[in-house]
């Protein structure tokens, strides 16, 4: 029996009709070296076979083996399936290196990113009492040491509140070590209010810990004690939930950092902008303005400036749409 020397981490994945990605993510998670974690999959009312496929995977009836994940015979995984209106039930859901467990929460509606994750956050804070909560996209693959490396950094500095990994593209024209994200900067004077740290002229990534303003919600580890009372802001239905959370934590005096030796691969849609609709672009703009308004004083004085920036962005989207 392995002695628990690491704090409990609850890992939350949100699934909506994406069981292929979710199963690959789970296969990588159940091969990590971290000894003390929960895995919670929240199904946001999938209309396909997601529930059945996840169940069969846990039984060991679906073999997942890809370039990133070599199949391990650690099945069956002890699965507990709970409907969203029965979350008063406490489940022993702690995985170790030897024993794997999975909690599957099934929602009655597609609540979006924030509320979907909030349901699992609420459950785990009430029943598991984890020291950290990790929000992880279901279209990610994790390195075996990714969680150890993030937690080790967090434990060395009490003022670190949010930690992110270094994200690589899952596949960038056949390459798997192209950086997608290593943290971002909040700039409320420039629409959309945030940008990649790699867009800074003199960003320094020479060390293992890179301080930034926010890390992507595709892989965001947060101290449980710093999670806001209402969890993720559900008014952000179309993004910015992770940026908003990081700003809130930083305003409390805590750091947000990226840990460069914590590796996660993300299946980023390389051509999603070209195939996006005008409705999608409108929702992006609306959400980004909502974020700026929430966190910037004298927001209305800057509307003409934002308007010009948005106009340029929207014209670029139109060109991309028809090119």
PDB file of N, CA, C and O in Angstrom, residues 78-122:
ATOM      1  N   UNK A  78     -13.153   1.084 -11.216  1.00  0.00           N
ATOM      2  CA  UNK A  78     -14.358   1.111 -10.389  1.00  0.00           C
ATOM      3  C   UNK A  78     -15.169   2.359 -10.720  1.00  0.00           C
ATOM      4  O   UNK A  78     -14.792   3.468 -10.366  1.00  0.00           O
ATOM      5  N   UNK A  79     -16.284   2.187 -11.396  1.00  0.00           N
ATOM      6  CA  UNK A  79     -17.093   3.320 -11.861  1.00  0.00           C
ATOM      7  C   UNK A  79     -18.355   3.471 -11.020  1.00  0.00           C
ATOM      8  O   UNK A  79     -19.049   2.490 -10.745  1.00  0.00           O
ATOM      9  N   UNK A  80     -18.634   4.711 -10.633  1.00  0.00           N
ATOM     10  CA  UNK A  80     -19.897   5.054  -9.988  1.00  0.00           C
ATOM     11  C   UNK A  80     -20.609   6.072 -10.852  1.00  0.00           C
ATOM     12  O   UNK A  80     -20.036   7.107 -11.205  1.00  0.00           O
ATOM     13  N   UNK A  81     -21.842   5.789 -11.233  1.00  0.00           N
ATOM     14  CA  UNK A  81     -22.631   6.624 -12.142  1.00  0.00           C
ATOM     15  C   UNK A  81     -23.756   7.276 -11.347  1.00  0.00           C
ATOM     16  O   UNK A  81     -24.601   6.585 -10.780  1.00  0.00           O
ATOM     17  N   UNK A  82     -23.746   8.613 -11.293  1.00  0.00           N
ATOM     18  CA  UNK A  82     -24.740   9.345 -10.507  1.00  0.00           C
ATOM     19  C   UNK A  82     -25.424  10.389 -11.390  1.00  0.00           C
ATOM     20  O   UNK A  82     -24.766  11.089 -12.157  1.00  0.00           O
ATOM     21  N   UNK A  83     -26.738  10.495 -11.280  1.00  0.00           N
ATOM     22  CA  UNK A  83     -27.467  11.558 -11.951  1.00  0.00           C
ATOM     23  C   UNK A  83     -27.324  12.864 -11.166  1.00  0.00           C
ATOM     24  O   UNK A  83     -27.107  12.856  -9.949  1.00  0.00           O
ATOM     25  N   UNK A  84     -27.468  13.976 -11.856  1.00  0.00           N
ATOM     26  CA  UNK A  84     -27.194  15.272 -11.227  1.00  0.00           C
ATOM     27  C   UNK A  84     -28.106  15.579 -10.043  1.00  0.00           C
ATOM     28  O   UNK A  84     -27.730  16.380  -9.178  1.00  0.00           O
ATOM     29  N   UNK A  85     -29.284  14.977  -9.975  1.00  0.00           N
ATOM     30  CA  UNK A  85     -30.186  15.252  -8.855  1.00  0.00           C
ATOM     31  C   UNK A  85     -29.967  14.293  -7.681  1.00  0.00           C
ATOM     32  O   UNK A  85     -30.744  14.266  -6.737  1.00  0.00           O
ATOM     33  N   UNK A  86     -28.881  13.519  -7.732  1.00  0.00           N
ATOM     34  CA  UNK A  86     -28.610  12.569  -6.658  1.00  0.00           C
ATOM     35  C   UNK A  86     -27.186  12.745  -6.112  1.00  0.00           C
ATOM     36  O   UNK A  86     -26.538  11.785  -5.706  1.00  0.00           O
ATOM     37  N   UNK A  87     -26.728  13.994  -6.108  1.00  0.00           N
ATOM     38  CA  UNK A  87     -25.334  14.252  -5.766  1.00  0.00           C
ATOM     39  C   UNK A  87     -25.105  14.404  -4.263  1.00  0.00           C
ATOM     40  O   UNK A  87     -24.022  14.811  -3.842  1.00  0.00           O
ATOM     41  N   UNK A  88     -26.126  14.093  -3.474  1.00  0.00           N
ATOM     42  CA  UNK A  88     -25.917  14.065  -2.026  1.00  0.00           C
ATOM     43  C   UNK A  88     -25.244  12.764  -1.601  1.00  0.00           C
ATOM     44  O   UNK A  88     -24.880  12.594  -0.440  1.00  0.00           O
ATOM     45  N   UNK A  89     -25.063  11.873  -2.553  1.00  0.00           N
ATOM     46  CA  UNK A  89     -24.449  10.573  -2.271  1.00  0.00           C
ATOM     47  C   UNK A  89     -22.934  10.710  -2.264  1.00  0.00           C
ATOM     48  O   UNK A  89     -22.342  11.174  -3.230  1.00  0.00           O
ATOM     49  N   UNK A  90     -22.297  10.291  -1.176  1.00  0.00           N
ATOM     50  CA  UNK A  90     -20.850  10.340  -1.085  1.00  0.00           C
ATOM     51  C   UNK A  90     -20.246   9.052  -1.613  1.00  0.00           C
ATOM     52  O   UNK A  90     -20.697   7.957  -1.286  1.00  0.00           O
ATOM     53  N   UNK A  91     -19.216   9.204  -2.451  1.00  0.00           N
ATOM     54  CA  UNK A  91     -18.599   8.057  -3.118  1.00  0.00           C
ATOM     55  C   UNK A  91     -17.112   8.022  -2.774  1.00  0.00           C
ATOM     56  O   UNK A  91     -16.446   9.065  -2.753  1.00  0.00           O
ATOM     57  N   UNK A  92     -16.607   6.835  -2.502  1.00  0.00           N
ATOM     58  CA  UNK A  92     -15.156   6.665  -2.349  1.00  0.00           C
ATOM     59  C   UNK A  92     -14.555   6.648  -3.748  1.00  0.00           C
ATOM     60  O   UNK A  92     -14.646   5.656  -4.471  1.00  0.00           O
ATOM     61  N   UNK A  93     -13.943   7.763  -4.129  1.00  0.00           N
ATOM     62  CA  UNK A  93     -13.553   7.954  -5.524  1.00  0.00           C
ATOM     63  C   UNK A  93     -12.057   8.201  -5.677  1.00  0.00           C
ATOM     64  O   UNK A  93     -11.607   8.710  -6.694  1.00  0.00           O
ATOM     65  N   UNK A  94     -11.270   7.862  -4.675  1.00  0.00           N
ATOM     66  CA  UNK A  94      -9.840   8.179  -4.719  1.00  0.00           C
ATOM     67  C   UNK A  94      -9.061   7.111  -5.468  1.00  0.00           C
ATOM     68  O   UNK A  94      -9.098   5.937  -5.102  1.00  0.00           O
ATOM     69  N   UNK A  95      -8.345   7.555  -6.505  1.00  0.00           N
ATOM     70  CA  UNK A  95      -7.484   6.660  -7.268  1.00  0.00           C
ATOM     71  C   UNK A  95      -6.062   6.713  -6.721  1.00  0.00           C
ATOM     72  O   UNK A  95      -5.579   7.764  -6.288  1.00  0.00           O
ATOM     73  N   UNK A  96      -5.394   5.580  -6.750  1.00  0.00           N
ATOM     74  CA  UNK A  96      -3.976   5.484  -6.438  1.00  0.00           C
ATOM     75  C   UNK A  96      -3.290   4.850  -7.642  1.00  0.00           C
ATOM     76  O   UNK A  96      -3.934   4.520  -8.646  1.00  0.00           O
ATOM     77  N   UNK A  97      -1.992   4.684  -7.539  1.00  0.00           N
ATOM     78  CA  UNK A  97      -1.270   4.044  -8.643  1.00  0.00           C
ATOM     79  C   UNK A  97      -1.765   2.617  -8.851  1.00  0.00           C
ATOM     80  O   UNK A  97      -1.823   2.107  -9.966  1.00  0.00           O
ATOM     81  N   UNK A  98      -2.199   1.963  -7.753  1.00  0.00           N
ATOM     82  CA  UNK A  98      -2.631   0.565  -7.865  1.00  0.00           C
ATOM     83  C   UNK A  98      -4.106   0.404  -8.183  1.00  0.00           C
ATOM     84  O   UNK A  98      -4.501  -0.549  -8.840  1.00  0.00           O
ATOM     85  N   UNK A  99      -4.945   1.336  -7.714  1.00  0.00           N
ATOM     86  CA  UNK A  99      -6.393   1.183  -7.839  1.00  0.00           C
ATOM     87  C   UNK A  99      -6.999   2.407  -8.509  1.00  0.00           C
ATOM     88  O   UNK A  99      -6.817   3.532  -8.056  1.00  0.00           O
ATOM     89  N   UNK A 100      -7.730   2.168  -9.596  1.00  0.00           N
ATOM     90  CA  UNK A 100      -8.306   3.264 -10.379  1.00  0.00           C
ATOM     91  C   UNK A 100      -9.819   3.327 -10.164  1.00  0.00           C
ATOM     92  O   UNK A 100     -10.504   2.302 -10.178  1.00  0.00           O
ATOM     93  N   UNK A 101     -10.308   4.570  -9.993  1.00  0.00           N
ATOM     94  CA  UNK A 101     -11.734   4.781  -9.791  1.00  0.00           C
ATOM     95  C   UNK A 101     -12.207   5.955 -10.650  1.00  0.00           C
ATOM     96  O   UNK A 101     -11.425   6.828 -11.024  1.00  0.00           O
ATOM     97  N   UNK A 102     -13.504   5.965 -10.945  1.00  0.00           N
ATOM     98  CA  UNK A 102     -14.087   7.009 -11.780  1.00  0.00           C
ATOM     99  C   UNK A 102     -15.501   7.312 -11.313  1.00  0.00           C
ATOM    100  O   UNK A 102     -16.301   6.400 -11.103  1.00  0.00           O
ATOM    101  N   UNK A 103     -15.778   8.599 -11.149  1.00  0.00           N
ATOM    102  CA  UNK A 103     -17.137   9.054 -10.864  1.00  0.00           C
ATOM    103  C   UNK A 103     -17.690   9.701 -12.123  1.00  0.00           C
ATOM    104  O   UNK A 103     -17.092  10.627 -12.674  1.00  0.00           O
ATOM    105  N   UNK A 104     -18.811   9.198 -12.606  1.00  0.00           N
ATOM    106  CA  UNK A 104     -19.481   9.733 -13.794  1.00  0.00           C
ATOM    107  C   UNK A 104     -20.774  10.417 -13.361  1.00  0.00           C
ATOM    108  O   UNK A 104     -21.688   9.765 -12.860  1.00  0.00           O
ATOM    109  N   UNK A 105     -20.826  11.736 -13.542  1.00  0.00           N
ATOM    110  CA  UNK A 105     -22.021  12.512 -13.226  1.00  0.00           C
ATOM    111  C   UNK A 105     -22.756  12.806 -14.535  1.00  0.00           C
ATOM    112  O   UNK A 105     -22.172  13.335 -15.473  1.00  0.00           O
ATOM    113  N   UNK A 106     -24.027  12.456 -14.577  1.00  0.00           N
ATOM    114  CA  UNK A 106     -24.820  12.671 -15.795  1.00  0.00           C
ATOM    115  C   UNK A 106     -25.797  13.823 -15.579  1.00  0.00           C
ATOM    116  O   UNK A 106     -26.665  13.763 -14.708  1.00  0.00           O
ATOM    117  N   UNK A 107     -25.624  14.880 -16.379  1.00  0.00           N
ATOM    118  CA  UNK A 107     -26.512  16.040 -16.303  1.00  0.00           C
ATOM    119  C   UNK A 107     -27.723  15.858 -17.211  1.00  0.00           C
ATOM    120  O   UNK A 107     -27.659  15.163 -18.230  1.00  0.00           O
ATOM    121  N   UNK A 108     -28.809  16.537 -16.861  1.00  0.00           N
ATOM    122  CA  UNK A 108     -30.040  16.451 -17.649  1.00  0.00           C
ATOM    123  C   UNK A 108     -30.069  17.449 -18.801  1.00  0.00           C
ATOM    124  O   UNK A 108     -30.930  17.355 -19.675  1.00  0.00           O
ATOM    125  N   UNK A 109     -29.142  18.414 -18.787  1.00  0.00           N
ATOM    126  CA  UNK A 109     -29.078  19.413 -19.851  1.00  0.00           C
ATOM    127  C   UNK A 109     -27.624  19.717 -20.157  1.00  0.00           C
ATOM    128  O   UNK A 109     -26.724  19.413 -19.368  1.00  0.00           O
ATOM    129  N   UNK A 110     -27.385  20.345 -21.312  1.00  0.00           N
ATOM    130  CA  UNK A 110     -26.063  20.861 -21.630  1.00  0.00           C
ATOM    131  C   UNK A 110     -25.950  22.242 -21.002  1.00  0.00           C
ATOM    132  O   UNK A 110     -26.475  23.219 -21.525  1.00  0.00           O
ATOM    133  N   UNK A 111     -25.243  22.329 -19.890  1.00  0.00           N
ATOM    134  CA  UNK A 111     -25.181  23.569 -19.121  1.00  0.00           C
ATOM    135  C   UNK A 111     -24.028  24.474 -19.530  1.00  0.00           C
ATOM    136  O   UNK A 111     -23.851  25.535 -18.931  1.00  0.00           O
ATOM    137  N   UNK A 112     -23.221  24.059 -20.507  1.00  0.00           N
ATOM    138  CA  UNK A 112     -22.052  24.841 -20.852  1.00  0.00           C
ATOM    139  C   UNK A 112     -20.882  24.546 -19.928  1.00  0.00           C
ATOM    140  O   UNK A 112     -20.966  23.729 -19.003  1.00  0.00           O
ATOM    141  N   UNK A 113     -19.763  25.221 -20.193  1.00  0.00           N
ATOM    142  CA  UNK A 113     -18.514  24.939 -19.483  1.00  0.00           C
ATOM    143  C   UNK A 113     -18.614  25.269 -17.999  1.00  0.00           C
ATOM    144  O   UNK A 113     -18.278  24.445 -17.141  1.00  0.00           O
ATOM    145  N   UNK A 114     -19.081  26.471 -17.686  1.00  0.00           N
ATOM    146  CA  UNK A 114     -19.036  26.925 -16.295  1.00  0.00           C
ATOM    147  C   UNK A 114     -19.961  26.108 -15.392  1.00  0.00           C
ATOM    148  O   UNK A 114     -19.511  25.528 -14.396  1.00  0.00           O
ATOM    149  N   UNK A 115     -21.241  26.047 -15.722  1.00  0.00           N
ATOM    150  CA  UNK A 115     -22.172  25.344 -14.844  1.00  0.00           C
ATOM    151  C   UNK A 115     -21.907  23.841 -14.836  1.00  0.00           C
ATOM    152  O   UNK A 115     -22.042  23.182 -13.805  1.00  0.00           O
ATOM    153  N   UNK A 116     -21.513  23.306 -15.986  1.00  0.00           N
ATOM    154  CA  UNK A 116     -21.184  21.880 -16.024  1.00  0.00           C
ATOM    155  C   UNK A 116     -20.062  21.542 -15.057  1.00  0.00           C
ATOM    156  O   UNK A 116     -20.146  20.586 -14.286  1.00  0.00           O
ATOM    157  N   UNK A 117     -18.991  22.334 -15.091  1.00  0.00           N
ATOM    158  CA  UNK A 117     -17.888  22.118 -14.155  1.00  0.00           C
ATOM    159  C   UNK A 117     -18.294  22.419 -12.721  1.00  0.00           C
ATOM    160  O   UNK A 117     -17.846  21.750 -11.779  1.00  0.00           O
ATOM    161  N   UNK A 118     -19.146  23.434 -12.541  1.00  0.00           N
ATOM    162  CA  UNK A 118     -19.558  23.808 -11.186  1.00  0.00           C
ATOM    163  C   UNK A 118     -20.253  22.670 -10.455  1.00  0.00           C
ATOM    164  O   UNK A 118     -20.138  22.522  -9.232  1.00  0.00           O
ATOM    165  N   UNK A 119     -21.006  21.870 -11.191  1.00  0.00           N
ATOM    166  CA  UNK A 119     -21.713  20.737 -10.577  1.00  0.00           C
ATOM    167  C   UNK A 119     -20.704  19.771  -9.957  1.00  0.00           C
ATOM    168  O   UNK A 119     -20.893  19.285  -8.834  1.00  0.00           O
ATOM    169  N   UNK A 120     -19.614  19.515 -10.682  1.00  0.00           N
ATOM    170  CA  UNK A 120     -18.584  18.621 -10.146  1.00  0.00           C
ATOM    171  C   UNK A 120     -17.778  19.301  -9.049  1.00  0.00           C
ATOM    172  O   UNK A 120     -17.401  18.658  -8.060  1.00  0.00           O
ATOM    173  N   UNK A 121     -17.496  20.587  -9.205  1.00  0.00           N
ATOM    174  CA  UNK A 121     -16.764  21.318  -8.166  1.00  0.00           C
ATOM    175  C   UNK A 121     -17.543  21.285  -6.857  1.00  0.00           C
ATOM    176  O   UNK A 121     -16.993  21.024  -5.781  1.00  0.00           O
ATOM    177  N   UNK A 122     -18.839  21.541  -6.952  1.00  0.00           N
ATOM    178  CA  UNK A 122     -19.680  21.537  -5.755  1.00  0.00           C
ATOM    179  C   UNK A 122     -19.651  20.157  -5.085  1.00  0.00           C
ATOM    180  O   UNK A 122     -19.517  20.054  -3.860  1.00  0.00           O
TER     181      UNK A 122
END
